[in-house]
């Protein structure tokens, strides 16, 4: 119909079956990076700055992976910043004052308890939303206040420090990366996995007699991420430890983001649960009439979101080396903005995990770049706010034209 | 006499004080199209929802192949081979064709991964029968035309070997050409031995397609008979005045 005369570029992109929106976002990110690099006389694109940027993006990135599903299912979660603060404080407090304090199991057990608490709190909120019919906006607005207050009550407002050096590695500081060799090894594993998955998909489609994309298209589809992986690891390895030429390799929080991102990607795209989340967002009545249990889906979505906020809390206190009361303040807004910049529609039904992670990186690049240029925090806020509106506007224009592409 | 595929025996449903469906007896036979007519508010959609599990009945019995069954949820209905095509089609506009066809019944591989290739294959096979022109299955169904969307909804019903197909106002939103397509599809399904319930408030939508006609008014069955025995005028009279025709009524 509307695609009767697609342009050459459009036809090629369709053949490759690459997400056009994702490609657009990558280009935008590249433009931002080049512009900041120029303005900062080449500081922005140094390995050191990119390493910091990656670490800074991971906390919001981890939560954005869950926020996509929340928003896709037509809900919202305003509590994630406070939940991050509560979980981070709990992890800090338990390793210093908990039953196992002093033992080697202290920080791992404290972290696990913090994660479990995040998941349980998420489930509790999901239960109020799904089974008690209180709108998500209200439940999580209440949660925003409740968990911020609870975090304060945990220590009567005291900052908890110092923390276990083992725990602090999770934050990606000087000890917080895995080194050059293991990083290359992981890159190798990632590439093999990408290649195997592609080959398997091709084989399956052939077996069922469904068309497979031409080899050149597949090569581009596999080639781009492979190049991305190699370039990323090369940059992380190029950033050296202080006063040495020993490369750092992948930072642990970034590894966490990669693990969370790939799992959530698979969950959202390749499982029945993920399919049901999107169906529910596209049309709740259609989903219900197809026998999908919307309440159960909602409960699971919020449980996952809580768990991810717990992970983000652990990463944050590890990075700060302390449990503080301000951890995660306003980060719910950064997370929602990341998801939305990454192409998640607030109307529900549309959004991707990869887009949300990219959105987090875009937001953090703007912040990081403006800091490099010595721009005040007030002006940074104005800038990022404007970009948020602009990005969503561009996306609607893009989507409207999308058919004609 | 062979047993009816579906028999409604005195089914009723009330919403508060309003009796939406009142002790209705109705039978559907395999390979037959039953047209269910009535004004807005007559209780047609309520009757459909009893059969599709969207809103179970209060009283009465539903029998399938002479076995009493309980239909409490959409899953129950689907398990019994009752497929419903709702007036609004109940499609998720953001998802592509195979995802809609398999919604709620996705095929997975051993490890719980969605088996997209298998679902696409099966969808293509069904659509080839229904609407060969619809070949770009990867677009979100929101971008398809009304007739194509209708085909997707029908494909969903067919893929799971429906034994009973309920269509609520199937042609209300379609143009003349697409209406013709749907009529062809209904003929074909009938030939496959499926029992079809066509629901409409508009006599002209269903008269020619139906083998038998039943008319509801204020929740009660006011008329019922083979189409050859009825004229359009007669049916219209039943819809409006609710006069009961004798002779062809099933035993109460
Ligand atoms: N969920 C409901 N709650 C209250 N009343 C309802 C509900 N559904 C239907 N009704 C009432 O039941 C009667 C029959 O409605 P319906 O089955 O939708 O009629 P039709 O589909 O023939 O237009 C109407 O009086 C309607 O107002
Ligand atoms: Mg109706």
XYZ file of C-alpha atoms and ligand atoms in Angstrom:
685
model
C 0.000 0.000 0.000
C 1.843 2.978 1.354
C 5.141 1.261 0.602
C 4.505 1.034 -3.123
C 7.592 3.042 -4.059
C 10.161 2.802 -1.257
C 13.443 4.593 -1.727
C 16.622 2.617 -2.393
C 17.864 3.226 1.150
C 14.505 2.121 2.486
C 14.597 -1.083 0.453
C 18.117 -1.905 1.559
C 17.262 -1.284 5.220
C 14.176 -3.427 4.921
C 16.175 -6.224 3.400
C 18.648 -6.134 6.269
C 15.710 -6.062 8.680
C 17.650 -3.707 10.898
C 15.661 -1.582 13.269
C 15.637 1.743 11.447
C 14.877 3.625 14.612
C 17.881 2.106 16.347
C 20.069 3.080 13.431
C 18.771 6.633 13.665
C 19.626 6.735 17.330
C 23.117 5.420 16.739
C 23.665 8.145 14.168
C 22.399 10.772 16.599
C 24.766 9.439 19.233
C 27.674 9.576 16.787
C 26.834 13.186 15.957
C 26.674 14.119 19.631
C 30.024 12.447 20.258
C 31.727 14.169 17.336
C 30.332 17.548 18.310
C 31.458 17.241 21.924
C 34.812 15.887 20.845
C 35.366 18.908 18.704
C 34.220 21.372 21.340
C 36.366 19.713 24.010
C 39.507 19.593 21.841
C 39.450 15.833 21.607
C 38.842 15.050 25.268
C 35.393 13.529 24.787
C 36.563 10.629 22.652
C 39.588 9.666 24.766
C 39.523 6.113 26.189
C 39.526 7.596 29.678
C 36.401 9.644 29.103
C 34.610 6.872 27.232
C 35.414 4.473 30.062
C 33.883 6.913 32.551
C 30.914 7.467 30.273
C 30.291 3.731 30.094
C 30.435 3.375 33.870
C 28.199 6.416 34.370
C 25.623 5.040 31.928
C 25.335 1.651 33.561
C 23.124 2.514 36.543
C 20.448 4.285 34.510
C 20.932 1.737 31.704
C 20.182 -1.220 33.978
C 16.955 0.342 35.189
C 15.942 1.513 31.715
C 15.918 -2.155 30.619
C 13.066 -2.754 33.058
C 11.343 0.566 32.504
C 10.846 -0.349 28.841
C 8.653 -3.269 29.812
C 6.818 -1.187 32.411
C 6.012 1.508 29.866
C 5.320 -0.940 27.039
C 2.680 -2.583 29.248
C 1.032 0.840 29.667
C 2.266 1.438 33.189
C 4.840 3.711 34.788
C 7.184 3.304 37.745
C 8.063 6.483 39.624
C 9.561 4.653 42.582
C 12.763 3.334 41.012
C 15.000 6.200 42.210
C 13.872 5.799 45.815
C 14.013 2.037 45.545
C 17.582 2.338 44.270
C 18.392 4.509 47.306
C 16.770 2.064 49.714
C 18.451 -1.021 48.232
C 21.828 0.719 48.015
C 21.591 1.825 51.629
C 20.550 -1.657 52.714
C 23.522 -3.221 50.925
C 25.875 -0.710 52.564
C 24.384 -1.065 56.028
C 24.252 -4.875 56.036
C 27.884 -5.315 55.051
C 28.996 -2.937 57.800
C 26.505 -3.833 60.544
C 24.906 -7.102 59.417
C 25.170 -10.535 61.017
C 27.985 -11.562 58.702
C 29.889 -8.266 59.036
C 33.616 -8.862 58.936
C 33.398 -12.213 57.163
C 34.211 -12.758 53.510
C 30.562 -13.455 52.790
C 29.505 -10.119 54.200
C 29.275 -7.987 51.076
C 28.022 -10.723 48.760
C 25.216 -11.623 51.158
C 24.392 -7.958 51.771
C 24.176 -7.391 48.017
C 21.960 -10.419 47.457
C 19.613 -9.348 50.232
C 19.404 -5.880 48.685
C 18.507 -7.417 45.311
C 15.922 -9.701 46.869
C 14.402 -6.746 48.697
C 14.211 -4.825 45.434
C 12.402 -7.737 43.784
C 10.008 -8.203 46.715
C 9.161 -4.519 46.873
C 8.619 -4.504 43.125
C 6.309 -7.509 43.504
C 4.391 -5.786 46.289
C 3.855 -2.712 44.148
C 2.879 -4.918 41.216
C 0.337 -6.682 43.420
C -1.325 -3.418 44.407
C -1.475 -2.407 40.767
C -2.584 -5.722 39.266
C -4.782 -7.271 41.944
C -6.004 -4.229 43.845
C -6.528 -2.008 40.824
C -4.673 1.034 42.129
C -3.115 2.872 39.159
C 0.628 2.362 38.759
C 1.180 6.106 38.842
C -0.331 6.295 42.325
C 1.216 3.133 43.756
C 4.703 4.064 42.624
C 4.302 7.728 43.567
C 3.528 6.447 47.039
C 6.528 4.138 46.682
C 8.723 7.083 45.732
C 7.975 8.692 49.098
C 7.846 5.501 51.158
C 11.207 4.107 50.062
C 13.009 7.441 50.203
C 11.778 7.820 53.766
C 12.602 4.207 54.580
C 16.160 4.615 53.305
C 16.590 7.520 55.703
C 15.074 5.560 58.576
C 17.504 2.665 58.036
C 20.344 4.772 59.462
C 18.583 7.862 60.828
C 20.140 9.762 57.989
C 23.739 8.711 58.655
C 26.033 8.049 55.711
C 27.415 4.511 55.846
C 31.132 4.291 54.999
C 33.714 2.952 54.398
C 32.541 -0.108 52.531
C 34.248 -3.408 51.766
C 36.886 -3.045 48.998
C 35.494 -6.188 47.377
C 32.092 -4.534 47.192
C 33.528 -1.320 45.805
C 34.894 -3.231 42.817
C 31.288 -3.591 41.660
C 31.291 0.162 41.111
C 33.995 0.082 38.446
C 36.710 2.053 40.248
C 40.441 1.379 40.045
C 40.053 -2.295 40.948
C 36.698 -2.527 39.260
C 37.516 -3.916 35.833
C 38.453 -7.333 34.561
C 41.678 -6.600 32.652
C 42.725 -6.800 29.028
C 42.899 -10.570 28.481
C 39.535 -11.514 29.949
C 37.940 -8.595 28.089
C 39.153 -9.901 24.725
C 38.045 -13.377 25.714
C 34.535 -12.077 26.461
C 34.499 -10.218 23.159
C 35.337 -13.504 21.454
C 32.510 -15.287 23.258
C 30.067 -12.517 22.351
C 31.006 -12.713 18.679
C 30.663 -16.482 18.612
C 27.249 -16.242 20.271
C 26.063 -13.612 17.780
C 27.257 -15.729 14.864
C 25.743 -18.956 16.191
C 22.389 -17.338 16.902
C 22.276 -15.938 13.394
C 23.155 -19.261 11.835
C 20.574 -21.034 13.932
C 17.859 -18.587 12.955
C 18.736 -19.077 9.291
C 18.660 -22.842 9.653
C 15.310 -22.753 11.425
C 13.756 -20.508 8.820
C 15.054 -22.735 6.037
C 13.690 -25.811 7.750
C 10.239 -24.230 7.860
C 10.513 -23.000 4.300
C 10.315 -19.338 5.278
C 12.395 -16.806 3.350
C 15.875 -16.097 4.696
C 17.535 -12.707 4.195
C 20.275 -12.665 1.517
C 23.790 -13.353 2.764
C 25.035 -9.809 2.197
C 22.219 -8.478 4.369
C 22.999 -11.001 7.055
C 26.674 -10.052 6.880
C 25.799 -6.427 7.591
C 23.430 -7.424 10.348
C 26.089 -9.497 12.061
C 29.018 -7.315 11.049
C 27.812 -4.130 12.693
C 27.398 -5.551 16.199
C 30.639 -7.501 15.882
C 32.525 -4.340 14.959
C 30.783 -2.583 17.838
C 31.897 -5.235 20.321
C 35.495 -5.147 19.093
C 35.692 -1.354 19.107
C 34.151 -1.115 22.547
C 36.522 -3.638 24.106
C 39.499 -2.002 22.387
C 38.566 1.340 23.920
C 38.015 -0.093 27.402
C 41.377 -1.847 27.149
C 43.086 1.338 26.017
C 42.235 3.138 29.240
C 45.132 2.398 31.571
C 45.503 2.168 35.313
C 47.094 5.247 36.953
C 50.849 5.646 36.339
C 51.128 2.466 34.297
C 50.402 1.160 30.842
C 48.265 -1.713 32.076
C 44.868 -1.576 30.339
C 41.767 -1.777 32.504
C 39.399 -3.734 30.315
C 35.638 -3.964 30.805
C 34.377 -2.318 34.005
C 32.223 -4.541 36.216
C 29.145 -2.258 36.207
C 29.260 -2.299 32.428
C 29.405 -6.095 32.506
C 26.338 -6.009 34.723
C 24.593 -3.754 32.228
C 25.540 -6.086 29.371
C 24.234 -9.107 31.272
C 21.003 -7.358 32.253
C 20.552 -5.868 28.792
C 21.011 -9.137 26.928
C 18.754 -11.063 29.300
C 16.013 -8.467 29.098
C 16.387 -8.319 25.335
C 15.858 -12.062 25.093
C 12.981 -12.002 27.569
C 11.220 -9.222 25.683
C 11.715 -10.589 22.184
C 11.963 -14.343 22.426
C 9.671 -15.510 25.215
C 5.928 -15.852 25.552
C 6.009 -13.549 28.569
C 7.696 -10.799 26.547
C 5.233 -11.267 23.713
C 2.363 -10.926 26.179
C 3.801 -7.700 27.580
C 3.807 -6.171 24.103
C 0.352 -7.535 23.284
C -1.018 -6.093 26.499
C 0.502 -2.732 25.654
C -0.843 -2.833 22.111
C -4.374 -3.793 23.134
C -5.317 -4.958 26.636
C -8.710 -6.263 25.444
C -7.174 -8.241 22.606
C -4.658 -9.735 25.020
C -7.338 -10.628 27.570
C -9.552 -12.225 24.935
C -6.589 -14.276 23.786
C -6.538 -15.767 27.265
C -3.508 -13.816 28.526
C -3.540 -13.198 32.276
C -2.903 -9.453 32.332
C -2.625 -9.288 36.089
C 0.078 -11.894 36.240
C 1.999 -10.153 33.463
C 1.788 -6.861 35.374
C 2.989 -8.481 38.574
C 6.020 -10.003 36.865
C 6.904 -6.758 35.068
C 6.998 -4.790 38.319
C 8.897 -7.539 40.099
C 11.580 -7.398 37.416
C 11.679 -3.617 37.638
C 12.178 -3.795 41.415
C 14.961 -6.328 41.034
C 16.741 -4.106 38.516
C 16.376 -1.082 40.824
C 17.989 -3.254 43.515
C 20.901 -4.023 41.191
C 21.217 -0.329 40.386
C 21.270 0.444 44.107
C 24.142 -1.968 44.702
C 26.095 -0.511 41.760
C 25.511 3.037 43.015
C 26.672 2.525 46.581
C 29.628 0.499 45.319
C 30.600 3.359 43.040
C 30.234 5.967 45.762
C 31.984 3.747 48.290
C 29.240 4.697 50.722
C 25.541 4.454 51.419
C 24.078 7.953 51.322
C 20.597 9.392 51.548
C 20.651 11.148 48.233
C 21.407 8.054 46.148
C 19.035 7.796 43.211
C 17.259 11.079 43.844
C 15.406 12.049 40.645
C 16.898 9.113 38.779
C 13.372 7.773 38.060
C 13.079 10.699 35.696
C 16.408 9.957 34.037
C 15.346 6.336 33.593
C 11.980 7.243 32.085
C 13.685 9.801 29.833
C 16.228 7.195 28.702
C 13.466 4.774 27.773
C 11.528 7.459 25.945
C 14.551 8.851 24.090
C 15.221 5.225 23.181
C 11.932 5.032 21.300
C 9.568 3.697 23.969
C 6.057 5.013 23.415
C 4.222 6.215 26.506
C 1.021 5.044 24.814
C 2.288 1.477 25.319
C 3.100 -1.415 23.029
C 6.240 0.033 21.467
C 9.821 0.072 22.709
C 12.989 -1.985 22.816
C 15.587 -2.835 25.415
C 18.430 -1.957 23.054
C 16.825 1.422 22.400
C 16.463 2.143 26.111
C 20.113 1.328 26.789
C 21.102 3.589 23.902
C 18.805 6.244 25.335
C 20.648 5.994 28.643
C 23.973 6.388 26.846
C 22.672 9.412 24.914
C 21.498 11.104 28.125
C 24.767 10.375 29.879
C 26.788 11.590 26.877
C 25.020 14.922 26.989
C 25.646 15.215 30.707
C 29.261 14.091 30.429
C 30.025 16.266 27.413
C 28.576 19.375 28.974
C 30.565 18.748 32.155
C 33.721 18.536 30.051
C 32.860 21.900 28.543
C 32.466 23.383 32.017
C 28.754 24.032 31.583
C 26.940 24.644 34.873
C 24.520 22.067 36.189
C 21.594 24.464 35.778
C 22.324 24.886 32.081
C 22.875 21.137 31.706
C 19.396 20.513 33.046
C 17.917 22.948 30.554
C 19.820 21.282 27.736
C 18.879 17.712 28.587
C 15.244 18.671 29.116
C 15.135 20.300 25.699
C 16.775 17.271 24.076
C 14.166 14.987 25.619
C 11.311 16.931 24.041
C 13.145 17.266 20.747
C 13.974 13.567 20.582
C 10.373 12.499 21.102
C 9.176 15.043 18.555
C 11.694 13.773 15.980
C 10.569 10.251 16.702
C 6.912 11.048 16.013
C 7.867 12.781 12.769
C 10.011 9.799 11.865
C 7.288 7.288 12.653
C 4.734 9.214 10.648
C 7.064 9.232 7.654
C 8.174 5.693 8.396
C 5.632 4.070 6.089
C 6.811 6.053 3.113
C 10.440 5.066 3.638
C -31.082 -36.886 13.836
C -27.473 -35.938 14.482
C -26.669 -34.011 17.647
C -26.069 -30.318 17.283
C -22.470 -29.141 17.451
C -23.497 -26.562 20.041
C -26.733 -26.387 21.976
C -27.725 -23.554 24.287
C -30.355 -24.803 26.722
C -32.162 -22.066 28.592
C -29.116 -19.836 29.048
C -29.653 -16.546 30.888
C -27.522 -13.619 31.922
C -28.471 -10.564 33.946
C -26.540 -7.402 34.690
C -27.987 -6.078 37.913
C -31.692 -5.733 37.148
C -31.291 -5.935 33.373
C -31.899 -9.390 31.957
C -29.644 -9.232 28.890
C -30.286 -12.817 27.766
C -33.401 -14.581 28.929
C -33.720 -18.382 28.805
C -32.541 -18.790 25.223
C -32.563 -22.152 23.444
C -30.504 -22.311 20.296
C -28.700 -24.953 18.269
C -25.800 -24.777 15.867
C -25.098 -27.597 13.454
C -21.800 -28.466 11.789
C -21.406 -27.002 8.306
C -24.204 -24.555 8.849
C -24.402 -20.784 9.164
C -26.821 -19.447 11.744
C -27.615 -15.752 11.462
C -28.387 -14.144 14.803
C -30.223 -10.854 14.424
C -31.593 -8.221 16.735
C -31.595 -4.527 17.516
C -28.837 -2.885 19.488
C -29.257 -3.971 23.084
C -31.113 -7.144 22.139
C -28.483 -9.273 23.885
C -26.488 -10.553 20.917
C -23.054 -9.591 22.223
C -23.915 -10.958 25.643
C -24.805 -14.279 24.046
C -21.525 -14.252 22.122
C -19.570 -13.574 25.307
C -21.182 -16.568 27.030
C -19.922 -18.813 24.272
C -16.487 -17.209 24.012
C -15.866 -17.278 27.755
C -15.503 -13.516 28.019
C -18.538 -13.333 30.332
C -20.009 -16.661 31.496
C -23.757 -17.306 31.745
C -25.693 -17.232 35.016
C -28.116 -20.023 34.299
C -28.743 -22.708 31.725
C -26.546 -25.244 30.060
C -24.229 -25.250 27.074
C -23.728 -28.589 25.347
C -21.135 -29.418 22.747
C -21.680 -32.597 20.751
C -24.276 -33.459 23.388
C -21.810 -33.150 26.272
C -22.508 -30.458 28.879
C -19.520 -28.091 29.117
C -18.487 -25.240 31.345
C -17.142 -22.116 29.665
C -15.801 -19.701 32.251
C -12.763 -18.127 30.524
C -11.556 -17.458 26.974
C -9.163 -20.361 27.462
C -12.029 -22.769 28.164
C -13.782 -21.726 24.986
C -10.668 -22.071 22.860
C -9.965 -25.472 24.302
C -13.435 -26.589 23.211
C -12.783 -25.404 19.681
C -14.926 -22.289 19.947
C -13.196 -19.405 18.202
C -14.585 -15.895 18.257
C -13.989 -13.061 15.856
C -15.050 -9.968 17.715
C -16.607 -6.957 16.144
C -13.401 -4.965 16.823
C -11.341 -8.033 15.765
C -9.323 -7.940 19.028
C -5.970 -7.574 17.302
C -2.840 -6.089 18.860
C -2.094 -3.392 16.290
C 1.554 -3.102 17.309
C 2.383 -6.738 16.548
C 3.003 -8.395 13.181
C 0.639 -10.916 11.636
C 2.029 -14.214 13.016
C 2.258 -12.786 16.536
C -1.430 -11.884 16.353
C -2.496 -15.179 14.886
C -0.731 -17.066 17.685
C -1.538 -14.613 20.471
C -1.927 -16.509 23.724
C -0.987 -19.796 22.022
C 2.552 -19.059 20.915
C 4.663 -21.960 19.751
C 7.972 -22.352 21.526
C 11.045 -24.498 21.122
C 12.217 -26.868 23.798
C 13.861 -24.089 25.812
C 10.832 -21.832 25.878
C 12.052 -19.635 23.064
C 9.384 -18.384 20.662
C 9.483 -20.433 17.477
C 9.029 -17.547 15.052
C 9.860 -19.542 11.947
C 7.262 -22.208 12.691
C 4.619 -19.596 13.490
C 5.329 -17.692 10.298
C 5.146 -20.885 8.246
C 1.800 -21.891 9.724
C 0.418 -18.379 9.309
C 1.438 -18.343 5.641
C -0.242 -21.679 5.065
C -3.558 -20.512 6.489
C -3.473 -17.145 4.785
C -2.789 -18.772 1.454
C -6.266 -20.259 1.707
C -7.860 -17.063 2.934
C -6.178 -14.077 1.397
C -3.199 -14.868 -0.842
C -2.651 -11.170 -1.508
C -1.591 -10.625 2.085
C 2.085 -11.573 1.977
C 4.000 -8.980 4.006
C 3.511 -10.571 7.392
C 6.172 -8.544 9.156
C 4.267 -5.288 9.246
C 2.317 -4.426 12.384
C -1.331 -5.325 11.719
C -2.307 -1.730 12.498
C -0.925 -0.874 9.055
C -3.167 -3.347 7.213
C -6.481 -2.595 5.510
C -9.814 -3.527 7.066
C -10.202 -6.630 4.915
C -6.662 -7.787 5.607
C -7.202 -7.368 9.321
C -10.364 -9.413 9.035
C -8.365 -12.142 7.319
C -5.846 -12.114 10.165
C -8.651 -12.526 12.685
C -10.157 -15.383 10.683
C -6.748 -16.990 10.232
C -6.384 -16.997 13.989
C -9.634 -18.890 14.338
C -8.792 -21.378 11.591
C -5.304 -22.225 12.616
C -6.484 -23.953 15.718
C -9.075 -26.037 13.960
C -12.127 -24.204 15.110
C -15.202 -26.386 15.302
C -17.412 -23.450 16.118
C -16.798 -19.992 14.729
C -18.555 -16.942 16.089
C -18.408 -13.724 14.109
C -19.794 -10.571 15.720
C -20.767 -8.033 13.040
C -18.114 -9.358 10.635
C -18.788 -6.959 7.784
C -19.871 -3.831 9.629
C -16.531 -2.075 9.120
C -15.820 -3.248 5.576
C -16.347 -1.880 2.079
C -18.424 -3.783 -0.544
C -15.444 -5.567 -2.077
C -14.096 -6.704 1.258
C -17.555 -7.779 2.309
C -17.611 -10.012 -0.754
C -14.284 -11.508 0.323
C -15.608 -12.305 3.757
C -18.685 -13.910 2.239
C -16.427 -16.174 0.180
C -14.409 -17.065 3.228
C -17.543 -17.966 5.158
C -18.709 -20.252 2.345
C -15.360 -22.009 2.368
C -15.374 -22.501 6.139
C -18.871 -23.879 5.980
C -17.654 -26.380 3.440
C -15.026 -27.513 5.931
C -17.751 -28.494 8.369
C -17.402 -25.651 10.827
C -20.504 -24.442 12.642
C -20.757 -20.686 12.151
C -22.692 -18.136 14.165
C -23.033 -14.830 12.324
C -24.171 -11.986 14.517
C -25.497 -8.680 13.253
C -28.004 -5.921 13.881
C -28.353 -5.475 10.134
C -30.543 -7.944 8.293
C -28.821 -7.304 4.972
C -25.408 -8.242 6.341
C -26.375 -11.800 7.128
C -29.537 -12.758 5.321
C -27.925 -14.139 2.177
C -25.107 -15.868 4.050
C -27.273 -17.714 6.569
C -28.865 -21.131 6.369
C -31.003 -20.383 9.375
C -32.030 -17.181 11.084
C -32.684 -16.508 14.745
C -33.956 -13.227 16.131
C -33.402 -11.845 19.614
C -35.402 -9.082 21.217
C -34.988 -7.866 24.774
C -32.940 -10.939 25.520
C -35.578 -13.402 24.312
C -35.568 -15.550 21.234
C -38.552 -14.257 19.275
C -38.138 -16.046 15.978
C -36.249 -18.895 14.476
C -36.342 -20.799 11.204
C -34.653 -21.876 7.987
C -33.952 -19.005 5.660
C -35.976 -20.424 2.772
C -39.051 -20.333 4.973
C -38.533 -16.684 5.816
C -38.714 -13.488 3.830
C -36.704 -10.389 4.638
C -39.927 -8.598 5.506
C -40.898 -11.307 7.919
C -37.521 -11.210 9.686
C -37.596 -7.428 9.840
C -40.990 -7.645 11.467
C -39.625 -10.043 14.069
C -36.684 -7.750 14.791
C -38.905 -4.726 15.234
C -42.131 -6.056 16.659
C -40.825 -9.215 18.238
C -43.719 -11.275 16.906
C -43.066 -14.938 17.380
C -43.312 -17.165 14.325
C -44.716 -20.560 14.942
C -43.901 -23.930 13.477
C -40.143 -23.697 13.272
C -39.482 -23.005 16.925
C -37.367 -25.607 18.657
C -39.133 -27.481 21.461
C -38.979 -25.635 24.773
N -21.312 -5.356 31.090
C -22.597 -4.949 31.149
N -23.060 -4.336 32.252
C -24.358 -3.925 32.331
N -25.245 -4.085 31.352
C -24.839 -4.701 30.223
C -23.504 -5.155 30.061
N -23.382 -5.708 28.829
C -24.598 -5.605 28.246
N -25.485 -5.007 29.080
C -26.896 -4.770 28.791
O -27.455 -5.948 28.306
C -28.333 -5.684 27.226
C -27.889 -6.436 25.986
O -26.658 -5.879 25.492
P -25.803 -6.496 24.318
O -25.677 -7.949 24.539
O -24.563 -5.721 24.177
O -26.753 -6.228 23.070
P -26.415 -6.264 21.509
O -25.066 -6.842 21.302
O -27.505 -7.090 20.940
O -26.489 -4.859 21.027
C -28.356 -4.190 27.031
O -29.480 -3.683 27.722
C -27.078 -3.739 27.686
O -27.244 -2.445 28.205
Mg -23.252 -5.846 20.105
